Amino acid sequence: MSHIAVERNRRRQMNEHLKVLRSLTPCFYIKRGDQASVIGGVIEFIKELQQVLQALESKKQRKSLSPNPSPSNPRPLPLPAKPNHSPIGFETVGDVGACCNSSLADVEARIAGSNVVLKIVCGRIPGQILKITAVLEKFSFEVLHVNISSMEDTVLYSFIIKIGLECQLSLEELAVEVQQSFFSEPVFLNEI
């Protein structure tokens, strides 16, 4: 009899902990209500929070190393003429992802099932989401979901995008194109 009571108590505690995890996690991370989906959604949410924390720590470190304070709204810099002198760093991440980093933004593109997850960590730049969306639409990507998280002057954009039939871009090329949107002129609503 005590074994049954112990098991019942364990299940009750597990269900209570899952309820708490579900309440602390934004709803779009949890696809279904089963335990595996809740735990998987919490893991994805924690990974994104870790990325935001890492970006904030690196920003704090850059500020402490910088002799003069940077403006709160940095203006995008023009791309140099020669790619060899580009301020953009590029890295392939395994077989299913690519990163492209610069002083303005860190861009990561990964395959997730039949879609692409695109994550961008950057400073607040007015109109930047419009420029990123314009790049995605230009190359026949369909935006299925967007999440924007911000803390102080740092923003994390997370896109889930569907690859269009006409799209011929690799993950590496996508990461570079999105990165270059930070160095282009601002996009206004009437230009899209």
PDB file of N, CA and C in Angstrom, residues 6-76:
ATOM      1  N   VAL A   6       3.411   6.332  -2.423  1.00  0.00           N
ATOM      2  CA  VAL A   6       4.647   7.001  -2.835  1.00  0.00           C
ATOM      3  C   VAL A   6       4.588   7.353  -4.316  1.00  0.00           C
ATOM      4  N   GLU A   7       4.125   6.403  -5.137  1.00  0.00           N
ATOM      5  CA  GLU A   7       4.028   6.644  -6.583  1.00  0.00           C
ATOM      6  C   GLU A   7       3.016   7.752  -6.886  1.00  0.00           C
ATOM      7  N   ARG A   8       1.884   7.741  -6.191  1.00  0.00           N
ATOM      8  CA  ARG A   8       0.858   8.774  -6.386  1.00  0.00           C
ATOM      9  C   ARG A   8       1.424  10.152  -6.015  1.00  0.00           C
ATOM     10  N   ASN A   9       2.169  10.230  -4.932  1.00  0.00           N
ATOM     11  CA  ASN A   9       2.789  11.485  -4.501  1.00  0.00           C
ATOM     12  C   ASN A   9       3.814  11.956  -5.531  1.00  0.00           C
ATOM     13  N   ARG A  10       4.619  11.030  -6.069  1.00  0.00           N
ATOM     14  CA  ARG A  10       5.615  11.379  -7.093  1.00  0.00           C
ATOM     15  C   ARG A  10       4.939  11.957  -8.334  1.00  0.00           C
ATOM     16  N   ARG A  11       3.860  11.314  -8.789  1.00  0.00           N
ATOM     17  CA  ARG A  11       3.132  11.813  -9.974  1.00  0.00           C
ATOM     18  C   ARG A  11       2.502  13.180  -9.708  1.00  0.00           C
ATOM     19  N   ARG A  12       1.964  13.365  -8.493  1.00  0.00           N
ATOM     20  CA  ARG A  12       1.376  14.655  -8.147  1.00  0.00           C
ATOM     21  C   ARG A  12       2.448  15.747  -8.184  1.00  0.00           C
ATOM     22  N   GLN A  13       3.611  15.472  -7.599  1.00  0.00           N
ATOM     23  CA  GLN A  13       4.709  16.448  -7.616  1.00  0.00           C
ATOM     24  C   GLN A  13       5.164  16.730  -9.046  1.00  0.00           C
ATOM     25  N   MET A  14       5.274  15.680  -9.856  1.00  0.00           N
ATOM     26  CA  MET A  14       5.696  15.851 -11.256  1.00  0.00           C
ATOM     27  C   MET A  14       4.703  16.733 -12.008  1.00  0.00           C
ATOM     28  N   ASN A  15       3.420  16.500 -11.805  1.00  0.00           N
ATOM     29  CA  ASN A  15       2.397  17.311 -12.474  1.00  0.00           C
ATOM     30  C   ASN A  15       2.430  18.759 -11.991  1.00  0.00           C
ATOM     31  N   GLU A  16       2.665  18.979 -10.709  1.00  0.00           N
ATOM     32  CA  GLU A  16       2.774  20.343 -10.182  1.00  0.00           C
ATOM     33  C   GLU A  16       3.978  21.061 -10.782  1.00  0.00           C
ATOM     34  N   HIS A  17       5.109  20.362 -10.856  1.00  0.00           N
ATOM     35  CA  HIS A  17       6.314  20.976 -11.438  1.00  0.00           C
ATOM     36  C   HIS A  17       6.096  21.279 -12.921  1.00  0.00           C
ATOM     37  N   LEU A  18       5.424  20.399 -13.645  1.00  0.00           N
ATOM     38  CA  LEU A  18       5.139  20.656 -15.058  1.00  0.00           C
ATOM     39  C   LEU A  18       4.211  21.861 -15.219  1.00  0.00           C
ATOM     40  N   LYS A  19       3.237  22.012 -14.314  1.00  0.00           N
ATOM     41  CA  LYS A  19       2.350  23.187 -14.366  1.00  0.00           C
ATOM     42  C   LYS A  19       3.153  24.475 -14.180  1.00  0.00           C
ATOM     43  N   VAL A  20       4.092  24.451 -13.228  1.00  0.00           N
ATOM     44  CA  VAL A  20       4.922  25.631 -12.975  1.00  0.00           C
ATOM     45  C   VAL A  20       5.776  25.934 -14.202  1.00  0.00           C
ATOM     46  N   LEU A  21       6.413  24.899 -14.779  1.00  0.00           N
ATOM     47  CA  LEU A  21       7.227  25.107 -15.982  1.00  0.00           C
ATOM     48  C   LEU A  21       6.379  25.678 -17.112  1.00  0.00           C
ATOM     49  N   ARG A  22       5.179  25.139 -17.306  1.00  0.00           N
ATOM     50  CA  ARG A  22       4.283  25.622 -18.360  1.00  0.00           C
ATOM     51  C   ARG A  22       3.908  27.081 -18.123  1.00  0.00           C
ATOM     52  N   SER A  23       3.675  27.465 -16.852  1.00  0.00           N
ATOM     53  CA  SER A  23       3.278  28.843 -16.561  1.00  0.00           C
ATOM     54  C   SER A  23       4.445  29.821 -16.743  1.00  0.00           C
ATOM     55  N   LEU A  24       5.685  29.344 -16.603  1.00  0.00           N
ATOM     56  CA  LEU A  24       6.853  30.221 -16.744  1.00  0.00           C
ATOM     57  C   LEU A  24       7.341  30.337 -18.180  1.00  0.00           C
ATOM     58  N   THR A  25       6.833  29.503 -19.061  1.00  0.00           N
ATOM     59  CA  THR A  25       7.307  29.450 -20.442  1.00  0.00           C
ATOM     60  C   THR A  25       6.273  30.090 -21.370  1.00  0.00           C
ATOM     61  N   PRO A  26       6.700  30.985 -22.289  1.00  0.00           N
ATOM     62  CA  PRO A  26       5.748  31.553 -23.258  1.00  0.00           C
ATOM     63  C   PRO A  26       5.039  30.434 -24.037  1.00  0.00           C
ATOM     64  N   CYS A  27       3.761  30.625 -24.292  1.00  0.00           N
ATOM     65  CA  CYS A  27       2.918  29.553 -24.845  1.00  0.00           C
ATOM     66  C   CYS A  27       3.378  29.044 -26.207  1.00  0.00           C
ATOM     67  N   PHE A  28       4.014  29.860 -27.032  1.00  0.00           N
ATOM     68  CA  PHE A  28       4.378  29.403 -28.363  1.00  0.00           C
ATOM     69  C   PHE A  28       5.558  28.439 -28.361  1.00  0.00           C
ATOM     70  N   TYR A  29       6.222  28.260 -27.226  1.00  0.00           N
ATOM     71  CA  TYR A  29       7.294  27.267 -27.132  1.00  0.00           C
ATOM     72  C   TYR A  29       6.737  25.865 -26.903  1.00  0.00           C
ATOM     73  N   ILE A  30       5.531  25.785 -26.382  1.00  0.00           N
ATOM     74  CA  ILE A  30       4.936  24.489 -26.052  1.00  0.00           C
ATOM     75  C   ILE A  30       3.862  24.179 -27.090  1.00  0.00           C
ATOM     76  N   LYS A  31       4.154  23.182 -27.934  1.00  0.00           N
ATOM     77  CA  LYS A  31       3.269  22.858 -29.048  1.00  0.00           C
ATOM     78  C   LYS A  31       2.018  22.101 -28.590  1.00  0.00           C
ATOM     79  N   ARG A  32       2.192  21.137 -27.665  1.00  0.00           N
ATOM     80  CA  ARG A  32       1.083  20.330 -27.156  1.00  0.00           C
ATOM     81  C   ARG A  32       1.174  20.313 -25.632  1.00  0.00           C
ATOM     82  N   GLY A  33       0.185  19.707 -24.982  1.00  0.00           N
ATOM     83  CA  GLY A  33       0.153  19.699 -23.525  1.00  0.00           C
ATOM     84  C   GLY A  33       0.817  18.508 -22.868  1.00  0.00           C
ATOM     85  N   ASP A  34       1.347  17.567 -23.653  1.00  0.00           N
ATOM     86  CA  ASP A  34       1.952  16.384 -23.047  1.00  0.00           C
ATOM     87  C   ASP A  34       3.284  16.741 -22.387  1.00  0.00           C
ATOM     88  N   GLN A  35       3.751  15.858 -21.505  1.00  0.00           N
ATOM     89  CA  GLN A  35       4.953  16.131 -20.721  1.00  0.00           C
ATOM     90  C   GLN A  35       6.179  16.367 -21.595  1.00  0.00           C
ATOM     91  N   ALA A  36       6.365  15.556 -22.622  1.00  0.00           N
ATOM     92  CA  ALA A  36       7.539  15.704 -23.490  1.00  0.00           C
ATOM     93  C   ALA A  36       7.531  17.066 -24.193  1.00  0.00           C
ATOM     94  N   SER A  37       6.377  17.521 -24.662  1.00  0.00           N
ATOM     95  CA  SER A  37       6.290  18.822 -25.333  1.00  0.00           C
ATOM     96  C   SER A  37       6.583  19.966 -24.366  1.00  0.00           C
ATOM     97  N   VAL A  38       6.076  19.852 -23.146  1.00  0.00           N
ATOM     98  CA  VAL A  38       6.329  20.899 -22.146  1.00  0.00           C
ATOM     99  C   VAL A  38       7.824  20.977 -21.858  1.00  0.00           C
ATOM    100  N   ILE A  39       8.444  19.832 -21.615  1.00  0.00           N
ATOM    101  CA  ILE A  39       9.874  19.816 -21.304  1.00  0.00           C
ATOM    102  C   ILE A  39      10.691  20.298 -22.500  1.00  0.00           C
ATOM    103  N   GLY A  40      10.341  19.864 -23.713  1.00  0.00           N
ATOM    104  CA  GLY A  40      11.039  20.323 -24.921  1.00  0.00           C
ATOM    105  C   GLY A  40      10.902  21.821 -25.112  1.00  0.00           C
ATOM    106  N   GLY A  41       9.711  22.369 -24.877  1.00  0.00           N
ATOM    107  CA  GLY A  41       9.503  23.810 -25.000  1.00  0.00           C
ATOM    108  C   GLY A  41      10.296  24.593 -23.975  1.00  0.00           C
ATOM    109  N   VAL A  42      10.360  24.088 -22.758  1.00  0.00           N
ATOM    110  CA  VAL A  42      11.132  24.743 -21.706  1.00  0.00           C
ATOM    111  C   VAL A  42      12.619  24.749 -22.074  1.00  0.00           C
ATOM    112  N   ILE A  43      13.093  23.646 -22.638  1.00  0.00           N
ATOM    113  CA  ILE A  43      14.504  23.570 -23.049  1.00  0.00           C
ATOM    114  C   ILE A  43      14.802  24.627 -24.104  1.00  0.00           C
ATOM    115  N   GLU A  44      13.947  24.764 -25.114  1.00  0.00           N
ATOM    116  CA  GLU A  44      14.154  25.774 -26.156  1.00  0.00           C
ATOM    117  C   GLU A  44      14.138  27.185 -25.572  1.00  0.00           C
ATOM    118  N   PHE A  45      13.206  27.438 -24.653  1.00  0.00           N
ATOM    119  CA  PHE A  45      13.110  28.754 -24.018  1.00  0.00           C
ATOM    120  C   PHE A  45      14.379  29.057 -23.219  1.00  0.00           C
ATOM    121  N   ILE A  46      14.872  28.085 -22.480  1.00  0.00           N
ATOM    122  CA  ILE A  46      16.097  28.279 -21.691  1.00  0.00           C
ATOM    123  C   ILE A  46      17.285  28.532 -22.606  1.00  0.00           C
ATOM    124  N   LYS A  47      17.352  27.825 -23.739  1.00  0.00           N
ATOM    125  CA  LYS A  47      18.442  28.057 -24.691  1.00  0.00           C
ATOM    126  C   LYS A  47      18.418  29.493 -25.202  1.00  0.00           C
ATOM    127  N   GLU A  48      17.228  30.011 -25.514  1.00  0.00           N
ATOM    128  CA  GLU A  48      17.134  31.394 -25.978  1.00  0.00           C
ATOM    129  C   GLU A  48      17.533  32.370 -24.875  1.00  0.00           C
ATOM    130  N   LEU A  49      17.112  32.092 -23.643  1.00  0.00           N
ATOM    131  CA  LEU A  49      17.506  32.953 -22.528  1.00  0.00           C
ATOM    132  C   LEU A  49      19.018  32.935 -22.332  1.00  0.00           C
ATOM    133  N   GLN A  50      19.644  31.770 -22.524  1.00  0.00           N
ATOM    134  CA  GLN A  50      21.100  31.689 -22.422  1.00  0.00           C
ATOM    135  C   GLN A  50      21.765  32.530 -23.502  1.00  0.00           C
ATOM    136  N   GLN A  51      21.198  32.533 -24.709  1.00  0.00           N
ATOM    137  CA  GLN A  51      21.753  33.353 -25.785  1.00  0.00           C
ATOM    138  C   GLN A  51      21.650  34.834 -25.445  1.00  0.00           C
ATOM    139  N   VAL A  52      20.522  35.251 -24.893  1.00  0.00           N
ATOM    140  CA  VAL A  52      20.351  36.649 -24.507  1.00  0.00           C
ATOM    141  C   VAL A  52      21.357  37.004 -23.413  1.00  0.00           C
ATOM    142  N   LEU A  53      21.511  36.119 -22.433  1.00  0.00           N
ATOM    143  CA  LEU A  53      22.474  36.358 -21.365  1.00  0.00           C
ATOM    144  C   LEU A  53      23.890  36.467 -21.914  1.00  0.00           C
ATOM    145  N   GLN A  54      24.248  35.565 -22.823  1.00  0.00           N
ATOM    146  CA  GLN A  54      25.580  35.601 -23.424  1.00  0.00           C
ATOM    147  C   GLN A  54      25.793  36.903 -24.197  1.00  0.00           C
ATOM    148  N   ALA A  55      24.774  37.330 -24.937  1.00  0.00           N
ATOM    149  CA  ALA A  55      24.884  38.578 -25.691  1.00  0.00           C
ATOM    150  C   ALA A  55      25.045  39.773 -24.752  1.00  0.00           C
ATOM    151  N   LEU A  56      24.295  39.766 -23.666  1.00  0.00           N
ATOM    152  CA  LEU A  56      24.407  40.870 -22.709  1.00  0.00           C
ATOM    153  C   LEU A  56      25.774  40.884 -22.039  1.00  0.00           C
ATOM    154  N   GLU A  57      26.290  39.698 -21.708  1.00  0.00           N
ATOM    155  CA  GLU A  57      27.617  39.634 -21.089  1.00  0.00           C
ATOM    156  C   GLU A  57      28.701  40.118 -22.044  1.00  0.00           C
ATOM    157  N   SER A  58      28.603  39.722 -23.320  1.00  0.00           N
ATOM    158  CA  SER A  58      29.612  40.179 -24.282  1.00  0.00           C
ATOM    159  C   SER A  58      29.483  41.681 -24.528  1.00  0.00           C
ATOM    160  N   LYS A  59      28.258  42.183 -24.522  1.00  0.00           N
ATOM    161  CA  LYS A  59      28.061  43.624 -24.680  1.00  0.00           C
ATOM    162  C   LYS A  59      28.650  44.375 -23.491  1.00  0.00           C
ATOM    163  N   LYS A  60      28.425  43.837 -22.293  1.00  0.00           N
ATOM    164  CA  LYS A  60      28.979  44.452 -21.087  1.00  0.00           C
ATOM    165  C   LYS A  60      30.501  44.452 -21.152  1.00  0.00           C
ATOM    166  N   GLN A  61      31.072  43.350 -21.619  1.00  0.00           N
ATOM    167  CA  GLN A  61      32.526  43.256 -21.731  1.00  0.00           C
ATOM    168  C   GLN A  61      33.052  44.246 -22.768  1.00  0.00           C
ATOM    169  N   ARG A  62      32.344  44.363 -23.919  1.00  0.00           N
ATOM    170  CA  ARG A  62      32.773  45.322 -24.948  1.00  0.00           C
ATOM    171  C   ARG A  62      32.716  46.744 -24.415  1.00  0.00           C
ATOM    172  N   LYS A  63      31.661  47.066 -23.633  1.00  0.00           N
ATOM    173  CA  LYS A  63      31.543  48.405 -23.071  1.00  0.00           C
ATOM    174  C   LYS A  63      32.671  48.696 -22.084  1.00  0.00           C
ATOM    175  N   SER A  64      33.026  47.687 -21.291  1.00  0.00           N
ATOM    176  CA  SER A  64      34.083  47.914 -20.304  1.00  0.00           C
ATOM    177  C   SER A  64      35.448  48.059 -20.962  1.00  0.00           C
ATOM    178  N   LEU A  65      35.640  47.451 -22.137  1.00  0.00           N
ATOM    179  CA  LEU A  65      36.904  47.574 -22.850  1.00  0.00           C
ATOM    180  C   LEU A  65      36.966  48.813 -23.729  1.00  0.00           C
ATOM    181  N   SER A  66      35.803  49.373 -24.044  1.00  0.00           N
ATOM    182  CA  SER A  66      35.724  50.537 -24.919  1.00  0.00           C
ATOM    183  C   SER A  66      36.099  51.797 -24.152  1.00  0.00           C
ATOM    184  N   PRO A  67      37.069  52.592 -24.680  1.00  0.00           N
ATOM    185  CA  PRO A  67      37.477  53.809 -23.972  1.00  0.00           C
ATOM    186  C   PRO A  67      36.422  54.896 -23.977  1.00  0.00           C
ATOM    187  N   ASN A  68      35.638  54.998 -25.051  1.00  0.00           N
ATOM    188  CA  ASN A  68      34.615  56.033 -25.105  1.00  0.00           C
ATOM    189  C   ASN A  68      33.241  55.368 -25.208  1.00  0.00           C
ATOM    190  N   PRO A  69      32.235  55.936 -24.582  1.00  0.00           N
ATOM    191  CA  PRO A  69      30.905  55.321 -24.592  1.00  0.00           C
ATOM    192  C   PRO A  69      30.326  55.292 -25.998  1.00  0.00           C
ATOM    193  N   SER A  70      29.650  54.197 -26.305  1.00  0.00           N
ATOM    194  CA  SER A  70      29.022  54.071 -27.621  1.00  0.00           C
ATOM    195  C   SER A  70      27.642  54.703 -27.569  1.00  0.00           C
ATOM    196  N   PRO A  71      27.157  55.205 -28.691  1.00  0.00           N
ATOM    197  CA  PRO A  71      25.827  55.804 -28.701  1.00  0.00           C
ATOM    198  C   PRO A  71      24.764  54.735 -28.458  1.00  0.00           C
ATOM    199  N   SER A  72      23.615  55.155 -27.916  1.00  0.00           N
ATOM    200  CA  SER A  72      22.567  54.191 -27.608  1.00  0.00           C
ATOM    201  C   SER A  72      21.930  53.623 -28.873  1.00  0.00           C
ATOM    202  N   ASN A  73      21.929  54.373 -29.950  1.00  0.00           N
ATOM    203  CA  ASN A  73      21.400  53.880 -31.231  1.00  0.00           C
ATOM    204  C   ASN A  73      22.508  53.911 -32.278  1.00  0.00           C
ATOM    205  N   PRO A  74      23.305  52.857 -32.373  1.00  0.00           N
ATOM    206  CA  PRO A  74      24.391  52.880 -33.347  1.00  0.00           C
ATOM    207  C   PRO A  74      23.854  52.888 -34.769  1.00  0.00           C
ATOM    208  N   ARG A  75      24.467  53.664 -35.610  1.00  0.00           N
ATOM    209  CA  ARG A  75      24.083  53.713 -37.021  1.00  0.00           C
ATOM    210  C   ARG A  75      24.799  52.600 -37.761  1.00  0.00           C
ATOM    211  N   PRO A  76      24.136  51.922 -38.689  1.00  0.00           N
ATOM    212  CA  PRO A  76      24.817  50.884 -39.451  1.00  0.00           C
ATOM    213  C   PRO A  76      25.981  51.464 -40.241  1.00  0.00           C
TER     214      PRO A  76
END
